[in-house]
PDB file of C-alpha atoms in Angstrom:
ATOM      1  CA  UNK A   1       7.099 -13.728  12.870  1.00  0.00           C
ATOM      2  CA  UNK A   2       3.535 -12.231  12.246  1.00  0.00           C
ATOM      3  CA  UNK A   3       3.520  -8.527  10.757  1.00  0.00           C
ATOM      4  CA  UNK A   4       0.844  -5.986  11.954  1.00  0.00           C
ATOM      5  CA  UNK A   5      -2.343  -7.643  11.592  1.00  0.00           C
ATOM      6  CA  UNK A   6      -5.621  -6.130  10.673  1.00  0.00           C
ATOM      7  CA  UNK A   7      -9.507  -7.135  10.599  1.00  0.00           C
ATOM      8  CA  UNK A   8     -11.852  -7.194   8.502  1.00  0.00           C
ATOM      9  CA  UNK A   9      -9.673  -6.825   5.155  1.00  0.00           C
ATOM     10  CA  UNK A  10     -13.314  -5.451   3.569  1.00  0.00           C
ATOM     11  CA  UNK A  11     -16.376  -4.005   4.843  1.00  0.00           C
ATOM     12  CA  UNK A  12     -19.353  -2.592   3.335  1.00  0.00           C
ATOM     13  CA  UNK A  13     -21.805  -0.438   5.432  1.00  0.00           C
ATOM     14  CA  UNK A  14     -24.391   2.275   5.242  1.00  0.00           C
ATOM     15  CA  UNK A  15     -24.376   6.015   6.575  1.00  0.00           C
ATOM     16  CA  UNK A  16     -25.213   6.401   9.742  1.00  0.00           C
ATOM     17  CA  UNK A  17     -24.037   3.063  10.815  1.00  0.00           C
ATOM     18  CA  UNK A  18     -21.242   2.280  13.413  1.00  0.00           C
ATOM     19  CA  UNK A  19     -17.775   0.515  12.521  1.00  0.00           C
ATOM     20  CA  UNK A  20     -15.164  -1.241  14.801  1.00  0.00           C
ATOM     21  CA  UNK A  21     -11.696  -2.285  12.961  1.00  0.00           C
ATOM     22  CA  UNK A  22      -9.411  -3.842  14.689  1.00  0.00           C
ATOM     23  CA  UNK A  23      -5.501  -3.839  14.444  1.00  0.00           C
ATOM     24  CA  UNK A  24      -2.602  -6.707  15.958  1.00  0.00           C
ATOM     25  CA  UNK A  25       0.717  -4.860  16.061  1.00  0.00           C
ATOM     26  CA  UNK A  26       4.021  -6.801  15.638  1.00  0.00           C
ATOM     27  CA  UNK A  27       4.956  -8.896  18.731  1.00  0.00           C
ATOM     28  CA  UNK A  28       6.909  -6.822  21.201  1.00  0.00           C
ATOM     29  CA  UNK A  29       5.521  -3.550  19.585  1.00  0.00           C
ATOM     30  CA  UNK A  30       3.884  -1.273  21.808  1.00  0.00           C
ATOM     31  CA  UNK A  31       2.535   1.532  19.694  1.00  0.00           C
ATOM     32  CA  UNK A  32       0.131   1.321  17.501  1.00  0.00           C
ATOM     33  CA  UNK A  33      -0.972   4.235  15.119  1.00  0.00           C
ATOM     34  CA  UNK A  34      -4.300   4.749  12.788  1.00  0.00           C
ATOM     35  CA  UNK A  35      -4.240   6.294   9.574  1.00  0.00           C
ATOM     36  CA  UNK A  36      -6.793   6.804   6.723  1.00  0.00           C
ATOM     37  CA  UNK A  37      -5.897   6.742   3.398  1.00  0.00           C
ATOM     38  CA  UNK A  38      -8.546   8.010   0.366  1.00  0.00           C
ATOM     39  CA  UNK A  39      -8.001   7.104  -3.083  1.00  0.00           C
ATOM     40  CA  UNK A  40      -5.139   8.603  -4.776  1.00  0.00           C
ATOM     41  CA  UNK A  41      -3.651  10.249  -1.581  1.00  0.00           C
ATOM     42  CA  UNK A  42      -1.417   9.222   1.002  1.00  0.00           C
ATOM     43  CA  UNK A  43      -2.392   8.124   4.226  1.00  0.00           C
ATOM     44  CA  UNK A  44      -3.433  10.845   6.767  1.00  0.00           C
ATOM     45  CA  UNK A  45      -3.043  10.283  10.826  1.00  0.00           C
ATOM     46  CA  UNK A  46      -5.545   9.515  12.868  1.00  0.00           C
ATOM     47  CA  UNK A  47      -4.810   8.344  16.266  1.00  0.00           C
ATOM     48  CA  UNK A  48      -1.166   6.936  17.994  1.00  0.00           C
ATOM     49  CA  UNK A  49      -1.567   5.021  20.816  1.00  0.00           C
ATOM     50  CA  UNK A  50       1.572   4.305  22.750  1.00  0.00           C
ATOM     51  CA  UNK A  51       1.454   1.950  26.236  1.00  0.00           C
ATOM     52  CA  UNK A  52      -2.390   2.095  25.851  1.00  0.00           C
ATOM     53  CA  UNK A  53      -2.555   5.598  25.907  1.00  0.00           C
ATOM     54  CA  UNK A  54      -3.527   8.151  23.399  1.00  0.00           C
ATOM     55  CA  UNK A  55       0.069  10.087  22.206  1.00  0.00           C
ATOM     56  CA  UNK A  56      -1.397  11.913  19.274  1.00  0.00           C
ATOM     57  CA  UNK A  57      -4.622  12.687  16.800  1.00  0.00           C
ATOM     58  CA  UNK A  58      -4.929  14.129  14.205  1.00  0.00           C
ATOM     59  CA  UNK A  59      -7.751  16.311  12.211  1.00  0.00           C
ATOM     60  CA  UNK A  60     -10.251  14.244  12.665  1.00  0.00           C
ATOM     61  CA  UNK A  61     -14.114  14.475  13.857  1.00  0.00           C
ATOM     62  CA  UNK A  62     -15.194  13.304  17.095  1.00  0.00           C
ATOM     63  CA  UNK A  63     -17.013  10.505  15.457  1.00  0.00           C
ATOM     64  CA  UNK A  64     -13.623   8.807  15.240  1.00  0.00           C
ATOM     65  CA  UNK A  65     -12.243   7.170  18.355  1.00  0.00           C
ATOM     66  CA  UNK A  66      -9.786   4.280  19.336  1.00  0.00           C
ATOM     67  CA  UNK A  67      -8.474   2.613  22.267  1.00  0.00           C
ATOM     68  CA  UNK A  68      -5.551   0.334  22.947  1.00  0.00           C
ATOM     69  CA  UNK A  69      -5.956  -2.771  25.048  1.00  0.00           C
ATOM     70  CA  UNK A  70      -3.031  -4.349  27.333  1.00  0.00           C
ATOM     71  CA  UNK A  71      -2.083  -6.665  24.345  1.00  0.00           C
ATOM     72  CA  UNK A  72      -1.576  -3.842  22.799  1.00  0.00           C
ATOM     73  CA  UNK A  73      -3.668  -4.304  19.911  1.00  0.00           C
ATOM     74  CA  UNK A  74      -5.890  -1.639  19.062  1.00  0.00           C
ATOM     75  CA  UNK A  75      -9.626  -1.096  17.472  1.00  0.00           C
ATOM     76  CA  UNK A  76     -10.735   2.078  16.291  1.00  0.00           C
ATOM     77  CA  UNK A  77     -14.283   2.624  16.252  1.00  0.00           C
ATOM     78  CA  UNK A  78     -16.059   4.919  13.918  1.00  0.00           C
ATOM     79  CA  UNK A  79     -20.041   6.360  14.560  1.00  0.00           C
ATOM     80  CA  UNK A  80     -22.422   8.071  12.422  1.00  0.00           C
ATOM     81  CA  UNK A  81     -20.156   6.785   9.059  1.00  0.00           C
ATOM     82  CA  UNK A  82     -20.525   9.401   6.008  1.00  0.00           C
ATOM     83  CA  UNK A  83     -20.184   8.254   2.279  1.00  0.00           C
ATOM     84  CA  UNK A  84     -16.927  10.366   3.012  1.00  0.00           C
ATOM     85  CA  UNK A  85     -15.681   7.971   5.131  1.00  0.00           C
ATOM     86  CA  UNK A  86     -14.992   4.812   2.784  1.00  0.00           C
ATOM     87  CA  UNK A  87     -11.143   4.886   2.489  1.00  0.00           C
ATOM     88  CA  UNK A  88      -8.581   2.336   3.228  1.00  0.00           C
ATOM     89  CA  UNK A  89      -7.546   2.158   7.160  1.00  0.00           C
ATOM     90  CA  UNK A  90      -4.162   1.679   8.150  1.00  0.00           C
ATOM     91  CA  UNK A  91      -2.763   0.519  11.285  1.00  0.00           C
ATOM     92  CA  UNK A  92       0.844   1.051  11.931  1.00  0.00           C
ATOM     93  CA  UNK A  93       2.362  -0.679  14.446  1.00  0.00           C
ATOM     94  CA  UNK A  94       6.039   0.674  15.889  1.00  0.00           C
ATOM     95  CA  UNK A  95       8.419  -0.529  19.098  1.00  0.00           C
ATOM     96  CA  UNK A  96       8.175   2.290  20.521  1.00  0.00           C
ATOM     97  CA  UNK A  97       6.529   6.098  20.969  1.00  0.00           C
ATOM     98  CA  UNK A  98       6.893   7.378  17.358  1.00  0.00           C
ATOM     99  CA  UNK A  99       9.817   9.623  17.136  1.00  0.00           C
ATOM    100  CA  UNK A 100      13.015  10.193  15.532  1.00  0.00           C
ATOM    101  CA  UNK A 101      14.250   7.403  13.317  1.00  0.00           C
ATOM    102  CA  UNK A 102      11.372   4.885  14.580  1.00  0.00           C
ATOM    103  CA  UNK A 103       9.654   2.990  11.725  1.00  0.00           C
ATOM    104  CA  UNK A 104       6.269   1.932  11.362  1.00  0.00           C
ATOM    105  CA  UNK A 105       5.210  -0.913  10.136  1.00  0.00           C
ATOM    106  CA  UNK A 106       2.112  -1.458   8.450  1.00  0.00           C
ATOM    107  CA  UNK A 107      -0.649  -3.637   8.381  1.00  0.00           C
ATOM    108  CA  UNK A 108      -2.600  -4.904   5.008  1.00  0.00           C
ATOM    109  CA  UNK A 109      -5.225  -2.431   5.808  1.00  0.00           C
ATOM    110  CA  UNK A 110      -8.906  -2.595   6.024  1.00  0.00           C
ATOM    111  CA  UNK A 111     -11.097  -1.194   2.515  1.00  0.00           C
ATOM    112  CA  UNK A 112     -14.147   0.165   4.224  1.00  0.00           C
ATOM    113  CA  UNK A 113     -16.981   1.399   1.619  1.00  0.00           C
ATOM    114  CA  UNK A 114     -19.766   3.396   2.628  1.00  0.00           C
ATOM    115  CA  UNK A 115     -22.983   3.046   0.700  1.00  0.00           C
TER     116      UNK A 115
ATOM    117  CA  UNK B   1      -0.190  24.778   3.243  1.00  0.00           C
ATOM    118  CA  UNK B   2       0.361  20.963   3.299  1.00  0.00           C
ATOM    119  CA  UNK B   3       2.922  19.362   5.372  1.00  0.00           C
ATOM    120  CA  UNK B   4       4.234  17.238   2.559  1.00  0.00           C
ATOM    121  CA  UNK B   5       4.433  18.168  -0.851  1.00  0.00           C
ATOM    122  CA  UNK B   6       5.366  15.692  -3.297  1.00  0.00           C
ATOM    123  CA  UNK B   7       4.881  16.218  -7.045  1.00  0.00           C
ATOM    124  CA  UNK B   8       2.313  13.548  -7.881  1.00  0.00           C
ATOM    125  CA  UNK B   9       3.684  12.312 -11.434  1.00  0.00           C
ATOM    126  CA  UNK B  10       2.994  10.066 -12.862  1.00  0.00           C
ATOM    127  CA  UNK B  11       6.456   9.355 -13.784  1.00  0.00           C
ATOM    128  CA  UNK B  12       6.825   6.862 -17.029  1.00  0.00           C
ATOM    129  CA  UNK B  13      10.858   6.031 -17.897  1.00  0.00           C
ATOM    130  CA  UNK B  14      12.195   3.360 -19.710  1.00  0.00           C
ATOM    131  CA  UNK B  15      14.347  -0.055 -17.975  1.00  0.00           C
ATOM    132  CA  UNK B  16      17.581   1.066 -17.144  1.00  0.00           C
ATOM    133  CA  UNK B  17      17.068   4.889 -16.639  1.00  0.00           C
ATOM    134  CA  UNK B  18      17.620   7.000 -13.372  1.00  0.00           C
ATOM    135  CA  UNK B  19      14.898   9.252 -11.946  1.00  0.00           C
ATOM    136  CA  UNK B  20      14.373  11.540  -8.927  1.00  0.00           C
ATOM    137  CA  UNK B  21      12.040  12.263  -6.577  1.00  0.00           C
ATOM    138  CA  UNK B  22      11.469  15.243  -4.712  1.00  0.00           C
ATOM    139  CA  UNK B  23       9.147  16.096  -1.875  1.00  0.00           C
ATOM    140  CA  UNK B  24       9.185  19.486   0.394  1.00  0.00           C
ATOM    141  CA  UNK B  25       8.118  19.433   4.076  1.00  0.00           C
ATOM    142  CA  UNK B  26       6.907  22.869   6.297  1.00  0.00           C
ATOM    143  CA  UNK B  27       7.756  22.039   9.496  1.00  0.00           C
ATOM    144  CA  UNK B  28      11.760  23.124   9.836  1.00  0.00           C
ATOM    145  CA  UNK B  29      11.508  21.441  13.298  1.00  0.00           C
ATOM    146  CA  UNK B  30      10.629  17.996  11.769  1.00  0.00           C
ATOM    147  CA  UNK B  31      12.699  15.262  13.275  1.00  0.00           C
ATOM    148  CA  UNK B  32      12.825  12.272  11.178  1.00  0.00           C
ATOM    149  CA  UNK B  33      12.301  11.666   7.397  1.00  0.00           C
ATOM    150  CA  UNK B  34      11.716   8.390   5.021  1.00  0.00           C
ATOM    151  CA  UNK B  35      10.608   6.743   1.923  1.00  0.00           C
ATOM    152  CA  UNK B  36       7.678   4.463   1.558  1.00  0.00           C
ATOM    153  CA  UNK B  37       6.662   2.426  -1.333  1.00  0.00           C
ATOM    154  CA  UNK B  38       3.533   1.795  -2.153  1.00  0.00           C
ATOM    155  CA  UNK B  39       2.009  -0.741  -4.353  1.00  0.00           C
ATOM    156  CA  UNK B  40      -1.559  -0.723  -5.735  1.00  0.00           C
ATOM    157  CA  UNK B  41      -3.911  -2.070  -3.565  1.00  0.00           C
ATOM    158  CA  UNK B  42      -1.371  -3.007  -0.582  1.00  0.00           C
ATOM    159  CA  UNK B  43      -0.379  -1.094   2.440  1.00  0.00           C
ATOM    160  CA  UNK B  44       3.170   0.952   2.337  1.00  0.00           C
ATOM    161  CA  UNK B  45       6.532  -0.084   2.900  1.00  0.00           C
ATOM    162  CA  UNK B  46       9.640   1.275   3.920  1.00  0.00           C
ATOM    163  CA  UNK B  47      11.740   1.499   1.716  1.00  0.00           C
ATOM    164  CA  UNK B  48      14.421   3.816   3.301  1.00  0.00           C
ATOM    165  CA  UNK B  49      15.379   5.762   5.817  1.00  0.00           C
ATOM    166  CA  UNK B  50      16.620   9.397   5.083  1.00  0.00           C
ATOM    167  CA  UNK B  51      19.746  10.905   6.919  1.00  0.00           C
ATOM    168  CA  UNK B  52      21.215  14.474   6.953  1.00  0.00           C
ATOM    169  CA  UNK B  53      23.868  13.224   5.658  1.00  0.00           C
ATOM    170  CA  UNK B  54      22.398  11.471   2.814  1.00  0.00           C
ATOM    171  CA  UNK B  55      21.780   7.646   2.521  1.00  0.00           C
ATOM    172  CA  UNK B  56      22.232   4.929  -0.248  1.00  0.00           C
ATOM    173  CA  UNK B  57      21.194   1.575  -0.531  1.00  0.00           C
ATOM    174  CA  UNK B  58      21.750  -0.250  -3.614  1.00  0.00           C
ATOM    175  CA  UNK B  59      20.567   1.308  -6.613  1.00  0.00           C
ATOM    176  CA  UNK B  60      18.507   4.077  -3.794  1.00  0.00           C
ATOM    177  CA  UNK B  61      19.785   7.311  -2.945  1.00  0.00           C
ATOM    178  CA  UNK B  62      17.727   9.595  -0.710  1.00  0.00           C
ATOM    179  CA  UNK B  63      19.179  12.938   0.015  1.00  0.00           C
ATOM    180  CA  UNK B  64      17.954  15.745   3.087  1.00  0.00           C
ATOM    181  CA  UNK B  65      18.753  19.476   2.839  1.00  0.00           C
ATOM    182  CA  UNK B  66      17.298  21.039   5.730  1.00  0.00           C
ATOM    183  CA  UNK B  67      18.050  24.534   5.084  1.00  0.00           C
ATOM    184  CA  UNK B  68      15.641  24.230   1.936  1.00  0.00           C
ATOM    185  CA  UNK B  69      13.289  21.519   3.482  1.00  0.00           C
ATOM    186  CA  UNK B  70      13.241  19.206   0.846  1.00  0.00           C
ATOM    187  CA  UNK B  71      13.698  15.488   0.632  1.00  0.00           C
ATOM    188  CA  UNK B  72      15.050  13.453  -2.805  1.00  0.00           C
ATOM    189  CA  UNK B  73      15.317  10.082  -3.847  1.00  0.00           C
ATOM    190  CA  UNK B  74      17.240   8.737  -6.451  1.00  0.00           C
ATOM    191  CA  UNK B  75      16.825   5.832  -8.027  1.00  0.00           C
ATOM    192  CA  UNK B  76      19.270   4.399 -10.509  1.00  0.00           C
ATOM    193  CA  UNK B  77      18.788   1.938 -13.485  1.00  0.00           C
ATOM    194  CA  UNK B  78      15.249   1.562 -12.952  1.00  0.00           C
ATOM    195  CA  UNK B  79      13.749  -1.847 -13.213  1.00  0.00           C
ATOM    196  CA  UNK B  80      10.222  -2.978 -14.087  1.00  0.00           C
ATOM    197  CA  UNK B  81       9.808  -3.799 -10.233  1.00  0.00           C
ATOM    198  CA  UNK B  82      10.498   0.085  -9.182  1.00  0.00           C
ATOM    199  CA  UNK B  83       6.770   0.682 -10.604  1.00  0.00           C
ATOM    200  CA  UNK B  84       4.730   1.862  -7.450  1.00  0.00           C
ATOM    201  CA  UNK B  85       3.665   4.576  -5.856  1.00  0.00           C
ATOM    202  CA  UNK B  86       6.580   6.332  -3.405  1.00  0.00           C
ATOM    203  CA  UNK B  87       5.423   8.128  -0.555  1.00  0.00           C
ATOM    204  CA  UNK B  88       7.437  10.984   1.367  1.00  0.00           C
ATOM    205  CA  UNK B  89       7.344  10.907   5.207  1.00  0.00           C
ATOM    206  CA  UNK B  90       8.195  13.370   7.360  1.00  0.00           C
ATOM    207  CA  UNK B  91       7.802  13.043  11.274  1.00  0.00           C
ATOM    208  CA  UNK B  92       7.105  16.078  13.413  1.00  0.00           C
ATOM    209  CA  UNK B  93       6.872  15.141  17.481  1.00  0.00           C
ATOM    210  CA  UNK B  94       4.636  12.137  17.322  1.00  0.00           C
ATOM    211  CA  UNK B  95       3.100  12.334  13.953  1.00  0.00           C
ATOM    212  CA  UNK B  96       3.676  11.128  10.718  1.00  0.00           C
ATOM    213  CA  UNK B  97       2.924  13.120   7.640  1.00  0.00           C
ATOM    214  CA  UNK B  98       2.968  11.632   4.240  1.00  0.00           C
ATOM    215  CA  UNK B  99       2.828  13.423   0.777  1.00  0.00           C
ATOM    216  CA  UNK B 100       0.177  12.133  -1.695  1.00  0.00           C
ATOM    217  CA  UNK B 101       2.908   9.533  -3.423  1.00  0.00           C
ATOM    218  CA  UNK B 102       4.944  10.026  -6.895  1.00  0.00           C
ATOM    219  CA  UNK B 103       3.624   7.377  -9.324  1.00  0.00           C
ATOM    220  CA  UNK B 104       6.233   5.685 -10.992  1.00  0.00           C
ATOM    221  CA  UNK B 105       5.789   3.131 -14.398  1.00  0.00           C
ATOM    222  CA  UNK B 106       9.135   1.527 -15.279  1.00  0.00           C
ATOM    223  CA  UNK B 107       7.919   0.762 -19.203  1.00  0.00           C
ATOM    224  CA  UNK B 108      10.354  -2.299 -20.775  1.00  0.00           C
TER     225      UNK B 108
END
């Protein structure tokens, strides 16, 4: 079976430009979780999405935003992009609602650089 | 304060020697708690789950005390795969924290 998918695997951009990635969970997973993760930290939350609504966000700017569609895959969508904002993006994809003892599982990630 | 803490390392140890891991969370209501591996360049992994009662799987030992909030992990005769980074998890309602990784180097 396919793991948690994710597209593009790189992408270069400039500030002030807009940026859709886009995330496959696991077959029969229905929640699907964003997370950015800067060089030499760990991975901080962004969104959860859970039967295509939003269950969580984090500390994030409004500039961030996500949606999940009936297949349950998910894009998150990013405006107005800051150098700040080139990090790897993780997309975690779970069976259910994120809570005790559920595991994420997590896609390759896409490396977004902001020039 | 952070919600994880995890001492950063790096940690270098020879083939065949045991090292822990610690990581502290703030949340004493936090539900769930794990261990993710990370390797450079490639999205994290579970490696374990981590029970109040303590958990081991094969040469892995991860240990909760939830009166002082902290997590461990143990692992035993280390081998030159073990080098990654290991990530502490710690779930509160419907979000995951993670600590900024341990770096380990297994060194033959």
């Amino acid at each position: 079976d396919a793991g948690v998918t994710q597209s593009p695997t790189h992408l270069i951009k400039t500030r002030g430009q807009h940026v859709t990635l886009r995330c496959s969970p696991i077959s029969g997973h229905k929640s699907v979780s964003w997370y950015q993760q800067v060089l030499g930290q760990g991975p901080q939350f962004i969104f959860q999405y859970y039967e295509k609504e939003e269950r969580g966000r984090g500390n994030f700017p409004d500039r961030f935003s996500a949606r999940q569609f009936p297949n349950y895959s998910s894009e998150l969508n990013v405006n107005a992009l800051l150098l700040g904002d080139s990090a790897l993006y993780l997309c975690a994809s779970s069976l259910n609602s994120p809570n005790q003892q559920e595991t994420q599982y997590f896609g390759p990630g896409t490396r977004l650089l902001v020039l | 304060r952070k919600e994880v803490e995890q001492d950063p390392g790096p940690f270098n140890v020879p083939e065949g020697a045991t090292v822990a891991f610690n990581c502290t969370y703030s949340n004493s209501a936090s539900q769930s708690f794990f261990w993710y591996r990370q390797d450079c360049r490639k999205e994290p992994k579970l490696l374990m789950s981590v029970y109040s009662s303590g958990n081991e799987d094969g040469r892995f030992t991860a240990q909760l005390n939830r009166a002082s909030q902290y997590i461990s992990l143990l692992i035993r005769d280390s081998k030159l795969s073990d080098s990654a980074t290991y990530l502490c998890v710690v779930n509160s309602g419907n979000q995951f924290y993670f600590g900024t990784g341990t770096s380990l180097t297994v060194i033959p």
